[in-house]
């Protein structure tokens, strides 16, 4: 059996389906999984262990046998906790086959094979009875089925089914309940991820303002959650408009309903402002009394002493359909609507109760303007970045003449409109000033002179930005497109950006290293099998590749100076031969070399560059500021992450980097000296 995997092809800018051998998808899933991150989450593991111990004790005190159902067992960790806490038997359900196989080995290795039965099925397919998967219904339900939004991984329908068919009435549940909290804020920064702000252009004939069309302005956007490490959002970037309030809670020890519903709370604004954003997070009580609590609350809500870094559970940013002015002390109603898998919010002024009941519609919002389908949230932020736009405007002013004929190659870009206002005579946009800007719906290699009305292109522009790009260098598709349209360019064509360069720096991560770090033992249980499985999958392909991460969310410090390693000249066509480089970087600061960060810089004009990575190293400790609109490429050094104590710190790192012009991919290798 073959597996087909979608991969972006940087030489064509298209998604292509590659045939992989049947193991491949699993390797990718395991290699990129967050299992390591969960096993390193000490707070989560300790609280689960305490909660399970208490639940087993409560059942035993009633003189009953403790029969545990663990749905989504993963490594089998929670079942082993239950068995060691005295449970009589555990049914551990895991639908993902490679994971279920690992759980069997881990359970065996830890000596619990007679107490734990691993069932490789979806919980809704599990049977109960003398000939079933389970001999009888369980009286303790243990799960960890939560994502940042709580319900996005299908926790509600899973619980609903389990209560109907797999557990006894009045069972114990760990966790016992989950509670969702919300806080209303105003934030220009976060709002810029959802709406296009007006763009001001200083042209020869006065100021022009580019505004988004009304259907975009009034579009509610997409209901998918925006989950981020809210602890990296400085308090100067948002204004709190309400206290934290409980939005809803779910008691997992009683039957759960997954059908669509809504919850409504009254808020009294603590400050006047524009309500734009609902920040949200949850906590779980592992026991009925609420003494064992695990919370995702951000830094301004709880004391930092209890702070636990984790990447599998973060915080949510929800965009209200429109910004609503609120006045301090003047009550408003916040409504949370949910279906089985997602939540969305609306805000209304407080009016008569009856009137308010009438206007709750539980239908999920739908993007009507298409922009939210074309641009993701960081892309909105990038288009709204005034400083970045100014650099493009300044560069365009240097190269445009009144008779310029321009071609723009980028996805969903504002450059054509900017260029038009800055005086380009005619503008062609590959891939709206209807009569001035012509949108050509053709791939660059299929461009004909009739598309261009027999004109030659004198200025070729791109940001470059393409929606299929995953890693920073995938936007080099611009270079391939430029090569494809060579015959349509004038001999002295101006290309903007004129060139690009690949940069890299060696860093020590504050926390991100944990997602690739082996665990060994977790709460006294040997989970080495999981480490080996992840390592094996990484070696299958992933560890030889960089992976994209938005580093503004993941603090790190630089151990070396940033270094330019490759350059790409867009004034020339893509060469036939590979571009490669070798060298070394000296480590200037003490620290663990967790990996290399790589990013692109685009040189727009003689002295104007745009960085998609490092903005600055902000102090002598080496703390870094990253472009918040782009993901940077991270190449983890497995040797460092795996060895606890390195004998003597390395003094330098050598690198070999190869850009394959046939595939558009970059291969890299690093050695610590």
XYZ file of C-alpha atoms in Angstrom:
673
model
C 0.000 0.000 0.000
C 1.285 3.480 -0.874
C 0.661 6.719 0.979
C 0.317 10.084 -0.777
C 1.650 13.167 1.025
C 1.081 16.768 0.058
C 4.283 18.819 -0.207
C 4.884 22.312 -1.495
C 7.144 22.368 -4.550
C 9.240 25.555 -4.249
C 10.126 25.476 -7.966
C 6.490 25.662 -9.108
C 4.799 27.270 -6.110
C 2.247 24.443 -6.188
C 1.173 21.704 -3.797
C 2.094 18.310 -5.198
C 1.186 14.801 -4.080
C 4.242 12.655 -3.549
C 4.069 8.898 -3.316
C 5.720 7.692 -0.119
C 6.135 4.172 1.177
C 3.375 3.154 3.543
C 5.350 3.909 6.726
C 6.093 7.472 5.806
C 3.064 9.274 7.111
C 3.418 7.656 10.487
C 7.040 8.696 10.678
C 6.112 12.260 9.972
C 3.293 12.198 12.481
C 5.454 10.635 15.191
C 8.458 12.845 14.479
C 6.387 16.013 14.606
C 4.172 14.842 17.478
C 3.918 16.646 20.785
C 4.299 13.450 22.852
C 7.701 14.556 24.168
C 6.266 17.924 25.141
C 3.470 16.226 27.130
C 5.867 13.843 28.868
C 8.008 16.847 29.895
C 4.944 18.651 31.268
C 5.706 17.981 34.938
C 2.728 19.975 36.215
C 0.266 18.002 34.055
C 1.772 14.629 34.942
C 1.940 15.223 38.719
C -1.644 16.513 38.847
C -2.954 13.594 36.778
C -1.119 11.162 39.081
C -2.598 12.826 42.199
C -6.092 12.863 40.664
C -5.911 9.211 39.584
C -4.590 8.148 42.995
C -7.471 9.963 44.727
C -10.098 8.480 42.363
C -8.833 4.916 42.874
C -8.875 5.494 46.660
C -12.481 6.781 46.579
C -13.652 3.673 44.673
C -11.733 1.326 46.990
C -13.228 3.043 50.064
C -16.681 2.139 48.710
C -15.544 -1.496 48.661
C -15.643 -1.708 44.860
C -13.058 -2.990 42.394
C -11.370 -0.105 40.557
C -11.835 -0.665 36.809
C -10.267 2.115 34.733
C -11.018 3.207 31.171
C -8.208 5.350 29.706
C -9.225 6.873 26.342
C -6.373 8.116 24.131
C -3.720 6.410 26.216
C -0.733 7.405 24.060
C 2.292 5.976 25.872
C 0.052 4.229 28.433
C 1.268 6.661 31.110
C -2.097 7.361 32.773
C -3.024 3.659 32.846
C 0.311 2.837 34.507
C -0.375 5.570 37.065
C -3.760 3.961 37.781
C -2.276 0.453 38.057
C 0.438 1.613 40.434
C -2.192 3.498 42.476
C -3.945 0.156 43.055
C -6.477 -0.097 40.217
C -7.609 -3.694 39.662
C -7.652 -3.432 35.873
C -7.219 -0.811 33.143
C -8.494 -0.702 29.585
C -6.200 1.604 27.595
C -7.619 2.724 24.237
C -5.391 4.110 21.475
C -6.562 4.483 17.867
C -3.152 5.317 16.276
C -1.545 1.934 15.566
C 2.180 2.785 15.957
C 1.321 4.461 19.252
C -0.758 1.502 20.488
C 2.165 -0.819 19.665
C 4.512 1.426 21.658
C 2.066 1.468 24.594
C 2.027 -2.349 24.662
C 5.856 -2.387 24.865
C 5.977 0.348 27.527
C 3.313 -1.357 29.677
C 5.206 -4.660 29.377
C 8.562 -3.051 30.198
C 7.130 -1.471 33.349
C 5.656 -4.775 34.528
C 1.937 -3.961 34.140
C 0.975 -6.342 31.311
C -1.358 -8.297 33.627
C -3.145 -5.114 34.785
C -3.452 -3.147 31.530
C -5.041 -4.165 28.244
C -4.210 -1.913 25.282
C -7.053 -1.742 22.737
C -6.132 -0.420 19.276
C -9.527 1.023 18.315
C -11.474 4.241 18.300
C -13.332 4.390 21.635
C -16.678 4.498 19.793
C -15.923 1.036 18.351
C -15.048 -0.608 21.681
C -17.392 -3.387 22.793
C -18.361 -4.375 26.365
C -19.373 -7.842 27.573
C -18.028 -11.389 28.111
C -16.767 -11.579 24.490
C -16.095 -7.843 24.139
C -12.961 -5.695 24.316
C -13.933 -4.851 27.911
C -15.379 -7.467 30.274
C -17.530 -4.863 32.029
C -18.124 -1.121 32.192
C -15.443 0.905 33.984
C -16.071 2.939 37.139
C -13.131 5.321 36.637
C -12.822 7.329 33.388
C -9.392 8.807 32.682
C -8.676 10.807 29.535
C -6.399 13.429 28.098
C -8.263 14.440 24.953
C -7.840 18.196 25.192
C -6.311 20.785 22.925
C -5.771 24.513 23.494
C -9.465 25.143 22.775
C -10.418 22.219 25.101
C -12.894 20.636 22.659
C -11.028 20.766 19.323
C -9.872 17.141 19.432
C -13.396 15.803 19.881
C -13.458 15.488 23.684
C -17.222 16.135 23.906
C -18.517 13.428 21.523
C -15.964 10.982 22.989
C -17.185 11.627 26.551
C -20.811 11.522 25.413
C -20.310 8.069 23.897
C -18.247 6.753 26.852
C -20.952 7.695 29.368
C -23.610 5.976 27.263
C -21.764 2.740 26.544
C -18.445 2.278 28.365
C -18.634 3.538 31.967
C -20.986 3.039 34.909
C -23.395 5.719 36.040
C -21.867 7.832 38.817
C -18.328 6.920 37.753
C -15.258 8.822 38.909
C -13.628 10.946 36.209
C -10.069 12.292 36.003
C -10.134 15.124 35.230
C -13.391 15.738 37.097
C -14.256 19.011 35.378
C -12.933 21.622 32.969
C -13.690 25.342 33.182
C -13.265 27.863 30.357
C -12.359 31.470 31.269
C -12.573 34.615 29.163
C -11.340 38.193 29.289
C -12.295 41.040 26.978
C -9.423 43.130 25.571
C -8.596 45.803 23.041
C -5.445 45.128 21.044
C -4.356 46.815 17.838
C -1.697 44.139 17.430
C -4.070 41.160 17.677
C -6.862 42.925 15.758
C -4.335 43.420 12.925
C -4.353 39.620 12.483
C -8.007 39.698 11.446
C -8.750 42.962 9.565
C -6.903 44.903 6.872
C -6.094 48.427 8.096
C -6.051 51.451 5.736
C -2.660 51.979 4.031
C -1.391 55.542 3.621
C 0.687 56.263 0.516
C 2.510 59.590 0.087
C 2.508 60.027 -3.717
C 3.710 62.928 -5.919
C 0.155 64.283 -6.093
C -0.676 64.065 -2.367
C -1.630 61.343 0.085
C -3.625 58.347 -1.105
C -5.356 55.887 1.245
C -5.931 52.263 0.323
C -8.992 50.958 2.169
C -10.366 47.430 2.229
C -13.757 46.824 0.560
C -16.804 46.870 2.830
C -17.461 43.127 2.515
C -13.996 42.588 3.973
C -14.508 45.197 6.661
C -17.761 43.554 7.794
C -16.674 39.933 7.369
C -16.799 37.870 10.589
C -13.725 35.912 9.477
C -13.164 32.192 10.065
C -14.175 30.381 13.277
C -10.898 28.453 13.660
C -9.163 29.294 16.908
C -5.987 31.347 16.968
C -3.885 29.542 19.567
C -0.689 31.194 20.726
C 1.777 31.381 23.597
C -0.008 34.330 25.187
C 2.732 34.451 27.823
C 4.993 35.969 25.136
C 2.557 38.832 24.438
C 3.812 41.928 26.316
C 1.173 43.681 28.427
C 1.846 46.870 26.420
C 0.274 45.159 23.380
C -3.254 44.934 24.808
C -5.631 46.797 27.110
C -7.742 44.784 29.540
C -11.428 45.806 29.341
C -12.995 43.280 31.738
C -12.172 41.045 34.661
C -11.623 37.345 34.009
C -14.975 35.532 34.110
C -16.013 31.881 33.901
C -17.665 31.252 30.529
C -18.713 27.622 30.991
C -17.640 24.376 32.600
C -18.072 20.684 31.842
C -18.467 17.994 34.509
C -16.865 14.848 33.071
C -18.209 12.535 35.792
C -21.781 12.979 34.496
C -23.212 12.393 30.993
C -21.838 14.994 28.566
C -23.774 16.537 25.658
C -21.874 17.441 22.516
C -24.793 19.047 20.616
C -24.352 22.703 19.623
C -25.271 25.157 22.351
C -24.432 28.590 23.750
C -23.476 30.181 27.060
C -24.035 33.792 28.062
C -22.355 35.922 30.723
C -22.789 39.514 31.778
C -19.620 41.609 31.845
C -19.054 44.984 33.419
C -16.188 46.713 31.586
C -13.457 47.910 33.992
C -12.309 50.399 31.351
C -13.791 52.106 28.289
C -12.400 51.084 24.919
C -12.949 49.069 21.758
C -13.845 45.455 22.483
C -12.097 43.498 19.725
C -10.665 40.340 21.218
C -11.753 37.631 23.641
C -8.761 35.967 25.301
C -9.565 32.521 26.636
C -7.985 29.579 28.452
C -9.122 26.698 30.642
C -8.217 24.795 33.741
C -8.988 21.253 34.860
C -9.824 20.042 38.358
C -8.522 16.516 38.781
C -10.807 15.901 41.785
C -14.383 16.908 42.752
C -13.164 19.283 45.512
C -10.992 21.288 43.084
C -7.895 20.866 45.257
C -5.826 19.403 42.391
C -5.943 22.044 39.666
C -3.996 22.380 36.424
C -4.386 25.790 34.760
C -3.442 27.405 31.440
C -3.943 30.936 32.836
C -1.487 33.501 31.383
C 1.146 35.411 33.379
C -0.997 38.406 34.371
C -3.661 36.162 35.930
C -1.554 33.824 38.065
C 1.738 34.131 39.910
C 4.775 33.177 37.829
C 6.072 30.826 40.537
C 3.537 28.234 39.358
C 4.445 28.754 35.699
C 4.865 25.613 33.615
C 5.958 25.906 29.982
C 4.007 23.707 27.576
C 3.319 23.771 23.874
C 0.481 21.229 23.611
C -1.892 23.488 25.581
C -1.627 27.245 25.076
C -4.167 30.090 25.134
C -6.827 31.186 22.634
C -7.378 34.475 20.845
C -10.915 34.920 19.459
C -11.848 37.839 17.187
C -15.267 39.404 17.714
C -17.180 39.765 14.406
C -16.775 43.566 14.686
C -15.154 45.861 17.191
C -17.696 47.181 19.711
C -17.186 50.332 21.764
C -17.745 49.616 25.487
C -18.012 52.044 28.389
C -16.620 51.494 31.863
C -19.389 50.202 34.142
C -21.948 49.841 31.333
C -22.873 46.149 31.264
C -22.594 43.998 28.129
C -23.435 40.379 27.348
C -20.794 38.043 25.977
C -22.116 34.920 24.253
C -20.000 31.831 23.568
C -21.449 29.548 20.901
C -20.005 26.105 20.340
C -20.484 23.043 18.193
C -18.786 19.697 18.801
C -15.311 20.970 17.957
C -15.084 24.757 18.124
C -16.121 27.909 19.977
C -16.880 31.456 18.767
C -17.981 34.638 20.500
C -20.295 37.650 20.125
C -20.841 40.719 22.244
C -24.127 42.593 22.770
C -25.178 45.595 24.737
C -27.257 44.679 27.801
C -30.943 45.109 27.027
C -34.118 43.448 28.312
C -33.598 39.738 29.079
C -36.294 38.532 26.663
C -34.928 40.606 23.819
C -31.470 39.146 24.377
C -32.685 35.547 24.344
C -34.145 35.970 20.891
C -30.984 36.850 18.993
C -28.607 33.974 19.685
C -27.824 32.049 16.508
C -25.554 29.077 16.945
C -24.462 28.921 13.286
C -20.720 29.117 12.920
C -19.389 32.305 11.252
C -18.383 32.019 7.593
C -15.816 34.154 5.760
C -17.671 35.967 2.969
C -14.813 38.135 1.697
C -12.382 35.282 0.800
C -9.494 37.224 2.370
C -9.563 35.153 5.569
C -9.319 32.039 3.408
C -6.373 33.416 1.398
C -4.398 35.056 4.214
C -3.663 33.419 7.543
C -3.408 35.564 10.699
C 0.342 36.275 10.514
C -0.138 37.358 6.882
C -2.797 39.908 7.917
C -0.299 41.151 10.492
C 2.410 41.420 7.838
C 0.179 43.379 5.430
C -0.726 45.728 8.310
C 2.922 46.326 9.271
C 3.344 50.041 8.481
C 7.118 49.974 8.743
C 7.389 47.107 6.263
C 4.960 48.783 3.820
C 6.991 52.010 4.040
C 10.123 50.137 2.957
C 8.340 48.775 -0.121
C 6.939 52.229 -0.934
C 10.393 53.853 -0.637
C 11.913 51.144 -2.857
C 9.149 51.397 -5.468
C 9.559 55.194 -5.610
C 13.234 54.676 -6.480
C 12.547 52.357 -9.411
C 9.224 53.453 -10.903
C 8.991 55.871 -13.806
C 5.804 57.266 -15.347
C 6.111 54.864 -18.291
C 6.957 51.785 -16.210
C 5.144 48.571 -17.100
C 5.090 46.380 -13.998
C 4.451 42.708 -13.348
C 3.832 41.583 -9.780
C 4.362 37.940 -8.835
C 3.128 37.266 -5.278
C -0.002 35.857 -3.652
C -2.646 38.321 -2.440
C -0.260 41.268 -2.441
C -0.916 45.006 -2.107
C 2.168 45.884 -4.219
C 0.143 46.446 -7.438
C -2.013 49.064 -5.734
C 1.017 50.741 -4.163
C 2.834 50.813 -7.511
C -0.194 52.249 -9.274
C -0.506 55.105 -6.773
C 3.218 55.736 -7.070
C 2.883 56.343 -10.787
C 3.364 53.116 -12.765
C 1.657 53.492 -16.146
C 0.436 49.937 -16.440
C 0.409 47.105 -13.986
C -0.019 43.415 -14.574
C -0.654 41.185 -11.612
C 0.038 37.486 -12.013
C -2.265 35.243 -10.126
C -8.415 45.292 -7.721
C -8.387 49.947 -9.810
C -9.995 47.681 -12.369
C -8.863 49.581 -15.471
C -5.320 50.251 -14.214
C -4.388 46.864 -12.823
C -4.874 43.760 -14.897
C -5.062 40.450 -13.063
C -3.586 37.657 -15.163
C -4.877 34.246 -14.220
C -1.991 32.275 -15.634
C 1.055 30.552 -14.245
C 4.298 32.452 -14.961
C 5.588 29.748 -17.352
C 2.343 30.021 -19.358
C 2.480 33.806 -19.704
C 2.102 35.000 -23.321
C 2.713 38.384 -24.925
C -1.044 38.720 -25.511
C -1.558 38.593 -21.705
C 0.771 41.593 -21.585
C -0.841 43.339 -24.573
C 2.480 42.938 -26.429
C 4.291 45.138 -23.913
C 7.603 44.245 -22.288
C 7.889 44.337 -18.518
C 10.258 47.039 -17.277
C 9.747 46.466 -13.532
C 9.202 43.013 -12.019
C 8.116 43.079 -8.372
C 7.289 40.604 -5.637
C 7.310 40.716 -1.838
C 7.829 37.733 -2.367
C 5.040 35.846 -0.580
C 3.326 32.598 -1.578
C 0.621 30.825 0.409
C 2.141 27.368 -0.221
C 5.490 28.293 1.379
C 6.248 26.437 4.599
C 9.932 27.252 5.126
C 11.546 30.673 4.598
C 13.335 29.720 1.361
C 10.162 28.390 -0.284
C 9.382 31.988 -1.291
C 12.362 31.677 -3.658
C 9.628 30.490 -6.008
C 9.761 34.155 -7.072
C 13.176 33.433 -8.625
C 11.788 30.474 -10.587
C 8.844 32.581 -11.744
C 11.231 35.383 -12.739
C 13.211 32.820 -14.763
C 10.013 31.576 -16.456
C 9.000 35.077 -17.648
C 12.480 36.131 -18.858
C 11.377 36.461 -22.521
C 8.772 39.098 -21.510
C 11.240 41.356 -19.685
C 13.065 44.356 -21.158
C 16.847 43.973 -21.396
C 17.370 46.508 -18.598
C 14.501 45.259 -16.402
C 14.478 46.295 -12.748
C 13.734 43.411 -10.393
C 12.488 44.205 -6.893
C 13.727 42.647 -4.673
C 16.999 42.554 -6.584
C 18.353 39.697 -4.486
C 17.863 37.600 -1.380
C 20.168 36.038 1.171
C 19.919 33.129 3.588
C 21.088 33.839 7.127
C 21.696 31.620 10.121
C 22.569 31.841 13.787
C 23.261 29.303 16.545
C 20.868 29.625 19.490
C 19.976 28.287 22.911
C 16.221 27.963 23.419
C 14.591 28.745 26.733
C 11.996 25.969 26.278
C 11.420 24.943 22.653
C 14.193 22.320 22.866
C 11.849 20.205 25.029
C 9.721 19.194 22.026
C 12.731 17.270 20.654
C 14.202 16.134 23.951
C 14.031 12.484 25.072
C 12.235 11.866 28.328
C 13.736 8.617 29.676
C 11.491 8.260 32.712
C 8.262 10.082 33.436
C 6.925 10.122 37.021
C 8.974 6.977 37.676
C 7.786 5.083 34.575
C 10.226 4.020 31.856
C 9.140 5.622 28.551
C 12.414 5.028 26.686
C 10.473 3.070 24.025
C 8.715 6.319 23.076
C 12.040 8.190 22.885
C 13.432 5.488 20.588
C 10.326 5.581 18.422
C 10.510 9.373 17.987
C 14.245 9.185 17.298
C 13.725 6.439 14.722
C 11.050 8.526 12.994
C 13.236 11.626 13.057
C 16.040 9.628 11.449
C 13.612 8.467 8.766
C 13.787 11.951 7.282
C 12.745 14.734 9.570
C 15.922 15.254 11.596
C 17.844 16.099 8.433
C 15.415 18.932 7.799
C 14.619 22.231 9.406
C 11.121 22.828 10.752
C 9.105 26.079 10.831
C 8.414 27.831 14.169
C 7.201 31.397 14.947
C 10.114 32.315 17.216
C 8.488 35.410 18.731
C 6.539 32.821 20.770
C 9.651 30.830 21.748
C 12.393 32.867 23.441
C 16.004 32.027 22.671
C 19.395 33.663 22.989
C 22.009 33.890 20.276
C 25.259 32.035 20.891
C 26.851 33.234 17.632
C 26.617 36.307 15.463
C 24.079 36.056 12.627
C 25.826 34.984 9.436
C 24.909 35.327 5.770
C 25.460 31.920 4.169
C 23.972 32.015 0.645
C 22.874 34.725 -1.795
C 20.370 34.536 -4.639
C 20.573 37.136 -7.427
C 17.125 37.760 -8.884
C 18.596 39.967 -11.634
C 19.860 36.730 -13.184
C 17.937 33.526 -13.918
C 18.126 30.463 -11.650
C 21.422 28.684 -12.445
C 21.536 25.037 -13.539
C 24.083 24.085 -10.881
C 23.514 23.802 -7.131
C 24.515 26.619 -4.804
C 26.512 25.403 -1.845
C 28.580 26.805 0.948
C 30.680 25.565 3.847
C 32.097 27.417 6.787
C 32.075 27.800 10.527
C 30.631 30.183 13.097
C 32.297 30.967 16.401
C 30.258 30.681 19.584
C 30.537 33.953 21.494
C 28.351 33.163 24.488
C 28.178 30.256 26.908
C 25.073 28.128 26.581
C 23.658 24.965 25.063
C 23.751 24.976 21.269
C 20.252 23.613 20.757
C 20.187 24.352 17.060
C 20.508 26.753 14.166
C 17.846 29.248 13.142
C 17.667 30.148 9.440
C 15.775 32.945 7.712
C 15.701 34.978 4.508
C 16.431 38.630 3.879
C 15.201 40.377 0.752
C 17.217 43.268 -0.662
C 14.661 45.596 -2.212
C 16.939 48.391 -3.309
C 20.528 49.522 -2.704
C 20.171 50.132 1.036
C 16.738 48.717 1.897
C 16.323 45.153 3.170
C 13.453 43.214 4.727
C 14.244 40.452 7.196
C 11.875 37.514 7.702
C 13.851 36.464 10.774
C 16.094 38.287 13.215
C 15.093 41.921 13.812
C 17.727 42.557 16.458
C 19.732 41.072 19.304
C 18.299 43.205 22.080
C 20.960 43.002 24.806
C 24.393 41.672 25.712
C 22.799 38.472 27.055
C 21.910 37.673 23.445
C 18.105 37.832 23.692
C 16.602 37.925 20.201
C 13.726 39.807 18.619
C 12.151 38.025 15.657
C 9.876 39.117 12.826
C 6.446 38.343 14.353
C 4.728 37.769 10.989
C 6.913 34.923 9.724
C 7.941 31.473 10.811
C 11.666 30.921 10.990
C 13.383 27.618 10.175
C 14.816 25.702 13.144
C 17.330 22.892 12.713
C 17.707 21.044 16.026
C 21.100 19.544 16.905
C 20.050 16.138 18.237
C 23.412 15.520 19.950
C 23.061 18.552 22.218
C 19.450 17.961 23.127
C 20.176 14.350 23.984
C 23.339 14.753 26.054
C 22.843 16.228 29.492
C 26.434 17.245 30.220
C 28.663 18.097 27.276
C 32.315 17.691 28.213
C 33.632 21.207 27.608
C 31.458 23.648 25.670
C 31.939 23.690 21.902
C 33.779 26.753 20.574
C 32.430 26.729 17.033
C 29.928 25.078 14.717
C 30.780 24.082 11.161
C 28.073 24.023 8.522
C 27.534 22.734 5.001
C 24.478 24.099 3.199
C 23.350 23.106 -0.270
C 20.566 24.709 -2.320
C 19.372 22.273 -4.978
C 18.167 24.454 -7.850
C 16.312 21.502 -9.420
C 14.074 20.942 -6.355
C 14.249 24.335 -4.612
C 15.098 22.569 -1.341
C 17.959 23.237 1.034
C 19.948 20.440 2.668
C 22.126 21.195 5.659
C 24.552 19.594 8.017
C 26.144 20.943 11.186
C 28.962 19.768 13.444
C 29.880 21.079 16.874
C 33.617 21.515 17.367
